[in-house]
Short mmCIF file of C-alpha atoms (C1' of nucleotides) in Angstrom, two decimals:
data_model
loop_
_atom_site.label_atom_id
_atom_site.label_comp_id
_atom_site.label_asym_id
_atom_site.label_seq_id
_atom_site.Cartn_x
_atom_site.Cartn_y
_atom_site.Cartn_z
CA MET W 195 -30.17 -116.25 -21.08
CA SER W 196 -32.96 -118.61 -22.19
CA PRO W 197 -32.39 -119.56 -25.23
CA LYS W 198 -35.96 -120.81 -26.38
CA LEU W 199 -39.09 -119.15 -24.43
CA LYS W 200 -41.19 -122.19 -24.89
CA THR W 201 -42.87 -121.55 -21.54
CA VAL W 202 -44.28 -118.74 -23.35
CA GLU W 203 -46.07 -120.45 -26.22
CA SER W 204 -47.15 -123.39 -23.62
CA GLN W 205 -48.80 -121.33 -21.68
CA ALA W 206 -50.06 -119.27 -24.10
CA SER W 207 -51.41 -121.64 -26.33
CA LEU W 208 -53.30 -123.56 -22.79
CA GLY W 209 -54.21 -120.58 -21.20
CA VAL W 210 -55.79 -119.26 -24.21
CA VAL W 211 -57.28 -122.56 -24.94
CA VAL W 212 -58.40 -124.00 -21.71
CA PRO W 213 -61.64 -122.03 -20.35
CA LYS W 214 -62.25 -124.56 -18.47
CA PRO W 215 -59.84 -126.97 -16.23
CA GLY W 216 -59.29 -130.06 -16.87
CA ARG W 217 -59.22 -129.57 -20.58
CA SER W 218 -56.23 -129.59 -22.58
CA TRP W 219 -57.24 -129.82 -25.98
CA GLY W 220 -57.44 -126.72 -27.74
CA GLY W 221 -58.27 -127.55 -31.01
CA LEU W 222 -60.10 -124.45 -31.63
CA GLN W 223 -60.69 -123.27 -34.76
CA PRO W 224 -62.11 -120.05 -36.13
CA PRO W 225 -65.08 -119.46 -37.39
CA GLY W 226 -65.19 -119.78 -40.81
CA ARG W 227 -62.56 -121.77 -42.53
CA VAL W 228 -58.89 -120.81 -42.70
CA ALA W 229 -59.40 -117.38 -42.36
CA ALA W 230 -55.72 -117.17 -41.08
CA PRO W 231 -55.97 -113.71 -39.79
CA GLY W 232 -52.91 -112.28 -38.28
CA TRP W 233 -50.76 -115.04 -37.76
CA ASP W 234 -47.57 -113.45 -38.44
CA LEU W 235 -45.60 -116.20 -36.69
CA ASP W 236 -42.61 -117.19 -38.23
CA PRO W 237 -43.27 -120.91 -38.27
CA LYS W 238 -38.89 -121.27 -38.69
CA ARG W 239 -36.91 -120.56 -35.89
CA GLN W 240 -38.17 -118.13 -33.65
CA GLY W 241 -39.14 -120.78 -31.17
CA ARG W 242 -42.24 -121.10 -32.59
CA ALA W 243 -44.06 -118.37 -30.92
CA LEU W 244 -47.31 -118.18 -31.43
CA PRO W 245 -49.07 -115.69 -32.95
CA HIS W 246 -49.95 -113.03 -30.86
CA SER W 247 -53.69 -113.79 -30.33
CA PRO W 248 -54.04 -117.49 -31.37
CA TRP W 249 -57.67 -117.16 -31.39
CA GLY W 250 -58.24 -113.63 -32.09
CA TYR W 251 -59.61 -113.85 -35.49
CA GLY W 252 -59.57 -110.25 -36.22
CA PRO W 253 -62.09 -107.56 -34.90
CA ALA W 254 -65.00 -108.91 -37.11
CA VAL W 255 -65.42 -111.93 -34.44
CA GLY W 256 -66.04 -109.53 -31.65
CA GLY W 257 -62.39 -110.16 -30.36
CA GLY W 258 -63.52 -111.73 -27.35
CA PHE W 259 -60.17 -113.90 -26.73
CA ALA W 260 -57.19 -112.34 -27.65
CA GLY W 261 -55.61 -111.91 -24.13
CA LEU W 262 -54.86 -114.80 -21.70
CA ASP W 263 -57.29 -113.73 -19.51
CA PHE W 264 -59.90 -114.60 -21.51
CA ALA W 265 -63.12 -115.80 -19.94
CA PRO W 266 -65.74 -117.87 -21.79
CA PRO W 267 -65.66 -116.16 -25.17
CA GLN W 268 -68.18 -113.78 -25.95
CA LYS W 269 -70.50 -115.13 -28.24
CA PRO W 270 -68.51 -114.60 -31.68
CA GLU W 271 -71.44 -113.13 -33.95
CA PRO W 272 -73.59 -116.32 -34.16
CA ARG W 273 -71.99 -118.02 -36.64
CA ALA W 274 -73.96 -118.79 -39.08
CA PRO W 275 -72.90 -122.23 -39.86
CA SER W 276 -73.17 -122.25 -43.29
CA ALA W 277 -74.50 -119.03 -44.37
CA HIS W 278 -71.73 -118.25 -46.61
CA ILE W 279 -72.45 -119.88 -50.00
CA PRO W 280 -75.10 -117.16 -50.78
CA VAL W 281 -77.57 -118.82 -52.95
CA PRO W 282 -79.23 -116.54 -55.28
CA ALA W 283 -82.56 -116.88 -54.04
CA HIS W 284 -83.26 -118.10 -57.81
CA ARG W 285 -82.16 -117.32 -60.85
CA ALA W 286 -84.87 -115.39 -61.73
CA PRO W 287 -85.62 -115.94 -65.08
CA GLN W 288 -84.95 -113.12 -67.52
CA GLY W 289 -87.52 -111.10 -68.79
CA LYS W 290 -86.17 -110.62 -71.99
CA ALA W 291 -85.02 -114.20 -72.50
CA ARG W 292 -85.68 -115.93 -75.67
CA PRO W 293 -88.75 -117.70 -75.50
CA ASP W 294 -87.14 -121.42 -75.15
CA GLU W 295 -84.89 -120.36 -72.33
CA VAL W 296 -88.22 -118.93 -70.72
CA MET W 297 -89.28 -122.08 -71.14
CA ALA W 298 -86.42 -124.29 -69.68
CA ALA W 299 -86.34 -121.86 -66.92
CA ALA W 300 -89.72 -122.20 -66.26
CA ALA W 301 -89.88 -125.99 -66.62
CA LEU W 302 -86.74 -125.89 -63.93
CA THR W 303 -88.68 -124.02 -61.63
CA SER W 304 -91.77 -126.21 -61.71
CA LEU W 305 -89.38 -129.15 -60.98
CA SER W 306 -87.48 -128.07 -58.44
CA THR W 307 -90.67 -127.39 -56.80
CA SER W 308 -93.04 -129.80 -57.58
CA PRO W 309 -93.08 -132.38 -54.94
CA LEU W 310 -94.11 -134.99 -57.17
CA LEU W 311 -91.75 -135.20 -59.27
CA LEU W 312 -89.27 -135.71 -56.59
CA GLY W 313 -90.92 -138.22 -54.71
CA ALA W 314 -91.19 -138.00 -51.05
CA PRO W 315 -88.61 -135.69 -49.70
CA ALA W 316 -90.20 -132.65 -50.91
CA ALA W 317 -90.99 -131.72 -47.58
CA ALA W 318 -87.69 -131.73 -46.42
CA PHE W 319 -86.56 -128.73 -48.30
CA SER W 320 -88.42 -125.72 -48.20
CA PRO W 321 -89.74 -124.14 -51.53
CA GLU W 322 -87.00 -121.60 -50.65
CA PRO W 323 -83.59 -123.23 -51.68
CA GLY W 324 -82.29 -123.10 -48.67
CA LEU W 325 -79.49 -123.82 -45.85
CA ALA W 326 -82.04 -122.66 -43.71
CA SER W 327 -84.01 -125.94 -44.40
CA TRP W 328 -81.41 -128.37 -44.19
CA GLN W 329 -79.52 -127.17 -41.30
CA GLU W 330 -82.01 -127.92 -38.80
CA PRO W 331 -85.05 -129.83 -39.54
CA LEU W 332 -83.31 -131.72 -41.89
CA VAL W 333 -82.90 -135.82 -41.86
CA GLN W 334 -86.41 -136.02 -40.44
CA PRO W 335 -88.95 -137.13 -42.26
CA PRO W 336 -92.52 -135.48 -40.98
CA GLY W 337 -93.80 -138.64 -39.54
CA SER W 338 -90.92 -140.65 -38.77
CA TYR W 339 -88.99 -141.55 -35.76
CA SER W 340 -88.64 -138.01 -34.31
CA SER W 341 -86.29 -138.93 -30.95
CA GLY W 342 -85.49 -136.41 -28.65
CA SER W 343 -82.72 -135.35 -30.63
CA SER W 344 -84.22 -132.79 -32.79
CA GLY W 345 -82.94 -133.74 -36.03
CA ASP W 346 -79.74 -133.29 -35.89
CA TRP W 347 -77.65 -136.75 -36.88
CA GLY W 348 -74.12 -137.53 -36.04
CA TRP W 349 -71.95 -140.09 -35.02
CA ASP W 350 -69.63 -140.50 -32.49
CA PRO W 351 -66.40 -141.89 -32.99
CA ALA W 352 -65.46 -141.82 -29.53
CA SER W 353 -68.34 -142.83 -27.52
CA GLU W 354 -69.09 -145.52 -30.41
CA GLN W 355 -70.33 -147.59 -27.40
CA SER W 356 -73.47 -145.69 -27.00
CA SER W 357 -74.79 -147.14 -30.20
CA PRO W 358 -73.28 -147.75 -33.24
CA CYS W 359 -76.27 -148.68 -34.76
CA THR W 360 -78.96 -146.71 -33.68
CA PRO W 361 -82.28 -148.45 -34.26
CA SER W 362 -82.94 -146.29 -37.04
CA PRO W 363 -85.13 -146.92 -40.12
CA PRO W 364 -84.03 -147.97 -43.23
CA LEU W 365 -82.58 -144.43 -44.07
CA PRO W 366 -85.12 -141.97 -45.30
CA PRO W 367 -84.62 -140.53 -48.76
CA GLU W 368 -83.71 -137.03 -47.09
CA ALA W 369 -80.64 -138.87 -45.40
CA ALA W 370 -80.01 -140.04 -49.07
CA HIS W 371 -80.03 -136.34 -50.14
CA PHE W 372 -77.72 -135.69 -47.55
CA LEU W 373 -75.48 -138.14 -48.14
CA PHE W 374 -74.83 -137.68 -51.81
CA GLY W 375 -74.83 -134.13 -52.36
CA GLU W 376 -76.75 -131.05 -50.86
CA PRO W 377 -79.85 -131.00 -49.23
CA ALA W 378 -81.25 -129.13 -51.73
CA PRO W 379 -81.47 -130.47 -55.32
CA ARG W 380 -80.20 -127.63 -56.55
CA LYS W 381 -77.19 -125.82 -55.99
CA ARG W 382 -75.13 -128.65 -57.55
CA LYS W 383 -72.15 -127.19 -58.23
CA SER W 384 -68.98 -127.03 -55.95
CA SER W 385 -71.09 -127.50 -52.86
CA VAL W 386 -69.36 -127.55 -49.37
CA GLN W 387 -71.07 -129.68 -46.88
CA VAL W 388 -70.14 -128.52 -43.33
CA LEU W 389 -70.51 -130.35 -40.15
CA PHE W 390 -69.41 -129.54 -36.79
CA GLN W 391 -67.22 -131.83 -34.83
CA CYS W 392 -66.65 -131.39 -31.18
CA LEU W 393 -63.33 -130.73 -29.95
CA TRP W 394 -63.65 -131.88 -26.65
CA LYS W 395 -60.83 -133.97 -25.30
CA ARG W 396 -61.95 -137.16 -26.34
CA CYS W 397 -65.09 -136.74 -27.86
CA GLY W 398 -64.80 -136.03 -31.44
CA LYS W 399 -68.41 -136.16 -32.04
CA VAL W 400 -69.73 -134.73 -35.43
CA LEU W 401 -73.20 -133.29 -36.20
CA SER W 402 -74.64 -131.57 -38.83
CA THR W 403 -75.60 -128.62 -37.10
CA ALA W 404 -74.20 -126.16 -35.07
CA SER W 405 -77.18 -125.71 -33.15
CA GLY W 406 -77.09 -129.63 -32.14
CA MET W 407 -73.53 -129.68 -31.38
CA GLN W 408 -73.99 -126.80 -28.87
CA ARG W 409 -76.40 -128.41 -27.27
CA HIS W 410 -74.15 -131.53 -27.22
CA ILE W 411 -71.69 -129.80 -25.92
CA ARG W 412 -73.79 -127.99 -23.61
CA LEU W 413 -75.15 -131.32 -22.41
CA VAL W 414 -72.67 -133.70 -22.35
CA HIS W 415 -69.35 -131.54 -21.66
CA LEU W 416 -70.53 -128.38 -20.25
CA GLY W 417 -73.25 -129.98 -18.16
CA ARG W 418 -75.62 -127.45 -18.63
CA GLN W 419 -79.25 -127.59 -19.00
CA ALA W 420 -79.68 -123.91 -20.24
CA GLU W 421 -82.00 -122.98 -22.68
CA PRO W 422 -80.06 -122.15 -25.79
CA GLU W 423 -81.28 -118.60 -25.88
CA GLN W 424 -79.25 -118.07 -22.69
CA SER W 425 -76.37 -119.66 -23.91
CA ASP W 426 -73.51 -117.43 -23.33
CA GLY W 427 -71.86 -119.13 -26.09
CA GLU W 428 -69.44 -120.84 -24.58
CA GLU W 429 -69.90 -124.12 -26.66
CA ASP W 430 -68.73 -122.30 -29.67
CA PHE W 431 -65.48 -122.51 -28.60
CA TYR W 432 -65.54 -126.47 -28.49
CA TYR W 433 -66.57 -127.43 -31.72
CA THR W 434 -65.00 -126.42 -34.95
CA GLU W 435 -66.33 -126.83 -38.52
CA LEU W 436 -65.52 -129.52 -40.95
CA ASP W 437 -65.72 -128.62 -44.61
CA ILE W 438 -66.55 -131.39 -46.83
CA GLY W 439 -66.21 -131.30 -50.46
CA LEU W 440 -69.03 -132.71 -51.46
CA ASP W 441 -68.11 -132.96 -55.18
CA THR W 442 -65.81 -135.57 -53.84
CA LEU W 443 -68.18 -137.29 -52.24
CA THR W 444 -70.76 -137.31 -54.89
CA ASP W 445 -67.79 -138.57 -57.59
CA GLY W 446 -66.62 -141.51 -55.46
CA LEU W 447 -70.29 -142.41 -54.37
CA SER W 448 -71.74 -142.63 -58.09
CA SER W 449 -69.01 -143.38 -60.15
CA LEU W 450 -67.34 -146.16 -57.59
CA THR W 451 -64.99 -147.47 -59.88
CA PRO W 452 -64.26 -151.07 -59.09
CA VAL W 453 -60.77 -150.45 -57.93
CA SER W 454 -59.43 -150.58 -54.66
CA PRO W 455 -59.70 -154.24 -53.65
CA VAL W 456 -58.92 -155.07 -50.37
CA ALA W 457 -56.80 -153.57 -47.70
CA SER W 458 -57.54 -150.28 -48.64
CA THR W 459 -59.65 -149.25 -45.17
CA PRO W 460 -60.17 -145.96 -45.51
CA PRO W 461 -61.28 -143.71 -43.03
CA ALA W 462 -65.28 -143.68 -42.85
CA PHE W 463 -66.15 -140.35 -43.61
CA PRO W 464 -68.60 -138.89 -41.02
CA HIS W 465 -71.80 -138.78 -42.86
CA LEU W 466 -72.04 -142.35 -43.18
CA GLU W 467 -74.24 -142.69 -40.13
CA LEU W 468 -75.64 -145.92 -42.01
CA PRO W 469 -74.77 -148.41 -39.38
CA GLY W 470 -73.93 -150.92 -41.96
CA LEU W 471 -71.85 -148.81 -43.91
CA LEU W 472 -69.82 -147.70 -40.65
CA HIS W 473 -67.01 -149.20 -39.91
CA PRO W 474 -65.71 -150.88 -42.58
CA LEU W 475 -62.87 -151.66 -40.59
CA ALA W 476 -63.43 -152.17 -37.07
CA SER W 477 -66.17 -154.67 -37.89
CA PRO W 478 -66.08 -158.53 -38.25
CA PRO W 479 -65.72 -159.68 -41.53
CA PRO W 480 -68.07 -157.86 -44.07
CA PRO W 481 -71.56 -160.00 -43.87
CA VAL W 482 -71.31 -160.51 -47.32
CA LEU W 483 -71.17 -157.72 -49.85
CA SER W 484 -74.47 -158.11 -51.53
CA SER W 485 -74.51 -154.84 -53.39
CA ALA W 486 -74.54 -152.88 -50.61
CA ARG W 487 -71.40 -150.96 -49.54
CA PRO W 488 -69.69 -149.19 -52.19
CA PRO W 489 -66.26 -149.46 -51.70
CA GLN W 490 -66.00 -146.22 -50.24
CA ALA W 491 -66.15 -142.71 -51.44
CA CYS W 492 -62.68 -141.86 -51.21
CA HIS W 493 -59.78 -143.78 -50.96
CA SER W 494 -56.95 -141.33 -51.23
CA ASP W 495 -55.54 -138.21 -52.72
CA HIS W 496 -57.44 -135.09 -53.09
CA SER W 497 -60.22 -136.33 -51.54
CA TYR W 498 -59.04 -135.68 -48.11
CA GLN W 499 -61.35 -133.31 -47.22
CA GLY W 500 -64.68 -135.68 -47.68
CA CYS W 501 -62.40 -138.05 -45.74
CA LEU W 502 -61.18 -136.47 -42.95
CA ALA W 503 -60.68 -139.23 -40.96
CA PRO W 504 -62.97 -139.04 -37.90
CA PRO W 505 -61.00 -138.84 -34.97
CA ARG W 506 -60.59 -142.01 -33.07
CA LEU W 507 -62.20 -144.45 -35.26
CA GLU W 508 -60.53 -147.36 -33.64
CA PRO W 509 -62.82 -148.90 -31.05
CA GLN W 510 -59.93 -149.31 -28.55
CA PRO W 511 -56.14 -149.31 -28.28
CA GLY W 512 -56.55 -152.24 -26.15
CA THR W 513 -57.91 -154.62 -28.70
CA GLY W 514 -54.81 -154.70 -30.54
CA ARG W 515 -55.25 -154.44 -34.36
CA ALA W 516 -58.65 -155.90 -34.99
CA CYS W 517 -59.12 -154.41 -38.49
CA VAL W 518 -56.89 -154.88 -40.95
CA PRO W 519 -57.78 -158.23 -42.03
CA ALA W 520 -55.42 -158.66 -44.81
CA LEU W 521 -51.96 -157.23 -44.62
CA PRO W 522 -50.02 -160.10 -43.40
CA SER W 523 -48.22 -157.64 -40.70
CA LYS W 524 -45.07 -157.52 -41.91
CA LEU W 525 -44.25 -156.01 -38.57
CA GLY W 526 -41.18 -158.27 -38.29
CA ALA W 527 -39.64 -156.02 -40.33
CA ASN W 528 -38.08 -153.06 -38.74
CA LEU W 529 -39.57 -151.05 -41.54
CA ARG W 530 -41.38 -148.11 -40.56
CA LYS W 531 -45.05 -147.68 -41.07
CA PRO W 532 -45.43 -147.26 -45.04
CA ARG W 533 -46.80 -143.58 -44.15
CA GLY W 534 -50.74 -143.66 -44.27
CA ASP W 535 -51.63 -141.30 -46.84
CA ALA W 536 -54.38 -139.69 -44.69
CA LYS W 537 -53.86 -136.15 -44.03
CA LYS W 538 -52.09 -135.29 -40.67
CA CYS W 539 -53.00 -132.12 -38.41
CA ARG W 540 -50.03 -130.69 -40.19
CA LYS W 541 -51.14 -130.80 -43.72
CA VAL W 542 -54.86 -130.04 -42.48
CA TYR W 543 -54.25 -127.17 -40.53
CA GLY W 544 -50.80 -126.36 -41.47
CA VAL W 545 -47.56 -125.28 -39.95
CA GLU W 546 -48.89 -121.88 -39.29
CA ARG W 547 -51.47 -123.20 -36.89
CA ARG W 548 -49.44 -125.72 -35.20
CA ALA W 549 -51.68 -125.20 -32.15
CA LEU W 550 -54.60 -126.96 -33.65
CA TRP W 551 -52.69 -130.25 -34.32
CA CYS W 552 -53.18 -133.07 -32.03
CA THR W 553 -50.91 -133.15 -29.11
CA ALA W 554 -49.09 -136.26 -31.07
CA CYS W 555 -48.49 -134.35 -34.12
CA ARG W 556 -46.96 -131.62 -32.41
CA TRP W 557 -44.45 -134.01 -30.61
CA LYS W 558 -43.83 -134.99 -33.94
CA LYS W 559 -45.44 -138.22 -32.90
CA ALA W 560 -47.76 -140.15 -34.93
CA CYS W 561 -51.22 -138.75 -35.52
CA ARG W 562 -53.69 -139.76 -33.53
CA ARG W 563 -56.45 -137.61 -34.58
CA PHE W 564 -56.35 -138.73 -38.53
CA LEU W 565 -55.52 -142.15 -37.98
CA ASP W 566 -54.66 -144.05 -41.04
"C1'" DA V 175 -38.43 -129.25 -49.93
"C1'" DA V 176 -41.72 -130.80 -47.28
"C1'" DT V 177 -43.80 -134.91 -44.24
"C1'" DG V 178 -44.81 -138.26 -40.98
"C1'" DC V 179 -42.82 -139.94 -37.38
"C1'" DC V 180 -39.36 -143.29 -34.45
"C1'" DG V 181 -36.06 -142.93 -30.77
"C1'" DG V 182 -34.48 -140.33 -27.38
"C1'" DG V 183 -33.15 -136.49 -24.27
"C1'" DC V 184 -34.78 -133.50 -20.76
"C1'" DG V 185 -37.78 -131.61 -16.51
"C1'" DC B 115 -45.18 -138.96 -17.58
"C1'" DG B 116 -45.65 -134.51 -20.92
"C1'" DC B 117 -42.75 -132.26 -24.05
"C1'" DC B 118 -39.82 -131.23 -27.67
"C1'" DC B 119 -36.76 -132.07 -31.47
"C1'" DG B 120 -33.06 -134.99 -34.05
"C1'" DG B 121 -33.15 -136.97 -37.70
"C1'" DC B 122 -34.04 -140.25 -41.12
"C1'" DA B 123 -37.61 -142.41 -44.35
"C1'" DT B 124 -41.06 -140.97 -47.56
"C1'" DT B 125 -43.39 -138.54 -50.80
#
DNA sequence: AATGCCGGGCG
DNA sequence: CGCCCGGCATT
C-alpha cells in the first residue's frame, strides 16, 4: 500500500529522542565517540529506516533506551567523560635502563613535578598526570575568581547576550594550558580534548566538563535543582561530546602562518572563551590588531575537528549579515553560495547517523548547525 | 561519487 | 508551516 512508511521513521526518531514534550531536537549522541554500533540500516533506498534502536548503543550502556516507550534514560553508566585515554601512570623508569636513560627519566620526572619550573600553574594539575585533575577543578587558580559556577568554563553561542565577555581576569596560565593543549603538560601527543555540548534545542552551550554540563542542563533546561547525586541521569541525554583534536589547535595557534588574509572568517572554536578572541566576525571592526588575536587556529580542511563551528554563532538572523566585512556581496549574481567549507552535519555525523543532523540538513537545506 | 542545498511539492 | 526530495552545482 503506502510505498514509504516514513511515519515510522519520524515517530521513531521523535519518540525516542524526546523524553520531554516540547523539545524536538534529538541530537543525541552515543557515549564515547562514534561507536556506530548496530546501525544496520541501509542509507540508500529503504525509506531510510532508522536503525532498530537509534540510541541503543549496545548492551554496554545498559540498554536503557531501545524502545519507544523509553523513559528518561537510565543513567548510562556514569560516562567517565574522558576516561578513555589511558595514561600510563608514569613511565616508570626501567630498572635496567642505561644510566643516561635513567638520568633523563629522572630529570623529566622532576621536571614534570616541579612547580618551580612550571611557573604558576603547578597547582592546577595534580602531580598525578591526570585527566581527573583538569576535568573538574581546572581553570581555577587557587585564589582568584571562583564565582558560583564551580570551575567549568564554557561559552554559549546561543545565549550570547548573557555575557559575551564575562568579567574575567586576563586569563590565567591554566587557561592557556587548556587552550593550547592539555591540562597536564605531559601527555603530549595525539591528544584529544573533549568538550560537552548542550543539545537542547536552541542552546548549544559548550562546557568543558561533563558535570558542568549536567548541571547546566539540570538547572537551565530541566529546571531542577536537585543535587547532582540524586540525579537520575536524564541530563546525560541532552548533551554530547565534542572531540577536538588538540594537535590541530596547537599547530594552528603556535605556528600561525601569516596566511589567510581577510575574509577567512573561521568559526571560532569553543575554547576561545577569551572575550576578545571570540567573535572575530560578529564584532565590529577589529579594535586594532596589535599582536593579539592569532588568525585562528584553523581555517579549513582537516582541522574541522577543532573547528566544529559552534552552533549558532551568529548573533541574530534579523541583523542581517553584520559580519563578513569584506566580500562585496556578490549576491546579485544568481550564483549559489560558494558552498562553505565548514563540515556539515552530514560529514560530521555521516549518513548513517542522519538522525543526528540538524533539521535543515535532514531536509536538504542549508545547514544551520555548522554555519559557514 | 559524495556533498551541500535551492526550489518546489505535499500534507 | 514542517517535512521531504529532485536535481544541480561543487568538490
